[in-house]
């Protein structure tokens, strides 16, 4: 790999930008492509976007030869607002699925290392924490406090980000009230509420399963039906 290519990869990694390194397996020539930039044109762009979605590197074969497509995605992150019982199950589940989990709760009696020993925790207010964390296209945001003064600022910050999933806990009635409070904000349809796949979940562990399943569905562009 040429030094300039390595430098470009490192810059993209620092900026948390998805890249694809294309290597001609016959000539050894390499090309770096940024498949998620809106102005990118490339004859393999559709294949690259699929590879990005699937986190999959592979050999693309044509009648003219073979190209190795290597995908470099930013790490997956899950930002949870609310150190509640559901979070105690969701944190280890998401970590097992490959997510870096960050828990936000200004209430240190709830958000602390005793209750969440293996998780990054911030006790900042959600809007301040979101400004620091800057959710990107590889970030899911889950709001679980049931407290508008915590959830609403986090929702507004999330809706102004590239987060691929935004979900908020609450019944249909609670969600309707939430939408009414936030009607001044655009793209409210990005919020999944009630949160999670409808699997009949009742207890905190089952709700955590439904949330992670819905996040996975969004990440992998699963069936919308």
CSV table of C-alpha atoms in Angstrom, one decimal, residues 81-210:
chain,number,residue,atom,x,y,z
A,81,UNK,CA,-29.9,7.8,27.4
A,82,UNK,CA,-31.1,6.4,30.7
A,83,UNK,CA,-29.4,4.1,33.1
A,84,UNK,CA,-32.6,2.0,33.7
A,85,UNK,CA,-33.3,-1.7,34.1
A,86,UNK,CA,-33.6,-2.2,30.4
A,87,UNK,CA,-30.2,-0.7,29.9
A,88,UNK,CA,-28.6,-3.3,32.3
A,89,UNK,CA,-29.6,-6.0,29.8
A,90,UNK,CA,-29.1,-4.0,26.6
A,91,UNK,CA,-25.6,-2.9,27.4
A,92,UNK,CA,-24.0,-6.4,27.4
A,93,UNK,CA,-26.2,-7.6,24.5
A,94,UNK,CA,-25.0,-4.7,22.3
A,95,UNK,CA,-21.4,-5.1,23.3
A,96,UNK,CA,-21.6,-8.8,22.3
A,97,UNK,CA,-23.0,-7.7,19.0
A,98,UNK,CA,-19.9,-5.5,18.4
A,99,UNK,CA,-21.1,-2.1,19.6
A,100,UNK,CA,-19.2,0.4,21.6
A,101,UNK,CA,-21.8,1.4,24.2
A,102,UNK,CA,-21.9,4.8,25.8
A,103,UNK,CA,-24.5,5.4,28.6
A,104,UNK,CA,-25.7,8.9,29.3
A,105,UNK,CA,-27.5,9.8,32.5
A,106,UNK,CA,-26.9,12.9,34.6
A,107,UNK,CA,-28.3,11.1,37.6
A,108,UNK,CA,-25.1,9.6,39.0
A,109,UNK,CA,-27.2,7.4,41.4
A,110,UNK,CA,-28.3,5.5,38.3
A,111,UNK,CA,-25.5,6.0,35.9
A,112,UNK,CA,-22.4,4.7,37.7
A,113,UNK,CA,-19.8,1.9,37.6
A,114,UNK,CA,-21.5,-0.1,40.3
A,115,UNK,CA,-24.6,-0.7,38.1
A,116,UNK,CA,-22.7,-0.6,34.8
A,117,UNK,CA,-19.2,-1.9,35.5
A,118,UNK,CA,-18.1,-2.5,31.9
A,119,UNK,CA,-19.6,0.5,30.1
A,120,UNK,CA,-18.5,4.0,29.3
A,121,UNK,CA,-20.7,6.4,31.3
A,122,UNK,CA,-21.2,10.1,31.1
A,123,UNK,CA,-23.2,12.1,33.7
A,124,UNK,CA,-23.5,15.2,31.5
A,125,UNK,CA,-26.9,16.3,30.4
A,126,UNK,CA,-27.9,14.5,27.2
A,127,UNK,CA,-27.7,17.5,24.9
A,128,UNK,CA,-24.2,18.3,26.1
A,129,UNK,CA,-23.1,14.7,25.8
A,130,UNK,CA,-24.5,14.4,22.3
A,131,UNK,CA,-22.6,17.5,21.3
A,132,UNK,CA,-19.4,15.8,22.4
A,133,UNK,CA,-20.2,12.3,21.0
A,134,UNK,CA,-21.4,13.5,17.6
A,135,UNK,CA,-23.5,10.5,16.5
A,136,UNK,CA,-22.6,9.4,12.9
A,137,UNK,CA,-24.0,7.0,10.4
A,138,UNK,CA,-22.7,4.1,12.4
A,139,UNK,CA,-24.4,5.2,15.6
A,140,UNK,CA,-27.7,4.1,17.1
A,141,UNK,CA,-29.4,6.2,19.8
A,142,UNK,CA,-31.8,4.7,22.3
A,143,UNK,CA,-33.8,6.9,24.8
A,144,UNK,CA,-35.1,5.0,27.8
A,145,UNK,CA,-35.7,7.5,30.6
A,146,UNK,CA,-39.4,8.2,30.1
A,147,UNK,CA,-38.5,11.8,31.3
A,148,UNK,CA,-39.0,14.5,28.7
A,149,UNK,CA,-36.5,16.8,30.2
A,150,UNK,CA,-33.8,14.2,29.5
A,151,UNK,CA,-35.2,12.4,26.4
A,152,UNK,CA,-36.3,15.5,24.4
A,153,UNK,CA,-33.0,17.3,24.2
A,154,UNK,CA,-31.3,14.1,23.3
A,155,UNK,CA,-33.9,13.4,20.6
A,156,UNK,CA,-33.4,16.9,19.1
A,157,UNK,CA,-29.6,16.4,19.0
A,158,UNK,CA,-30.0,12.9,17.5
A,159,UNK,CA,-32.4,14.1,14.8
A,160,UNK,CA,-29.8,16.7,13.7
A,161,UNK,CA,-27.2,13.9,13.3
A,162,UNK,CA,-26.5,11.1,10.9
A,163,UNK,CA,-27.5,8.4,13.4
A,164,UNK,CA,-28.8,5.4,11.5
A,165,UNK,CA,-31.3,4.5,14.3
A,166,UNK,CA,-33.2,6.6,16.8
A,167,UNK,CA,-35.7,4.9,19.2
A,168,UNK,CA,-37.6,6.1,22.3
A,169,UNK,CA,-39.3,4.1,25.0
A,170,UNK,CA,-43.0,4.7,25.6
A,171,UNK,CA,-46.5,3.6,24.6
A,172,UNK,CA,-48.2,4.9,21.5
A,173,UNK,CA,-50.0,7.5,23.7
A,174,UNK,CA,-46.6,8.6,25.2
A,175,UNK,CA,-45.1,8.8,21.7
A,176,UNK,CA,-47.9,10.9,20.4
A,177,UNK,CA,-47.4,13.4,23.2
A,178,UNK,CA,-43.7,13.3,22.5
A,179,UNK,CA,-44.3,14.1,18.8
A,180,UNK,CA,-46.6,17.0,19.8
A,181,UNK,CA,-43.9,18.5,22.1
A,182,UNK,CA,-41.3,18.2,19.3
A,183,UNK,CA,-43.5,19.3,16.4
A,184,UNK,CA,-41.1,22.2,15.7
A,185,UNK,CA,-38.4,19.7,14.7
A,186,UNK,CA,-38.1,18.1,11.3
A,187,UNK,CA,-37.8,14.4,10.5
A,188,UNK,CA,-39.7,13.2,13.5
A,189,UNK,CA,-40.6,10.1,11.5
A,190,UNK,CA,-37.0,8.9,12.1
A,191,UNK,CA,-37.9,8.2,15.7
A,192,UNK,CA,-39.1,4.6,16.3
A,193,UNK,CA,-41.7,4.8,19.0
A,194,UNK,CA,-42.8,2.7,20.6
A,195,UNK,CA,-39.2,1.3,20.5
A,196,UNK,CA,-38.2,-2.1,19.4
A,197,UNK,CA,-39.6,-4.9,17.2
A,198,UNK,CA,-43.2,-5.9,18.1
A,199,UNK,CA,-42.4,-9.4,19.6
A,200,UNK,CA,-44.7,-9.1,22.6
A,201,UNK,CA,-41.8,-8.2,25.0
A,202,UNK,CA,-42.9,-7.7,28.6
A,203,UNK,CA,-39.9,-7.7,31.0
A,204,UNK,CA,-36.7,-5.6,30.7
A,205,UNK,CA,-34.6,-8.4,29.2
A,206,UNK,CA,-37.2,-9.1,26.5
A,207,UNK,CA,-37.5,-5.4,25.7
A,208,UNK,CA,-33.7,-5.2,25.4
A,209,UNK,CA,-33.9,-8.1,22.9
A,210,UNK,CA,-36.6,-6.3,20.8
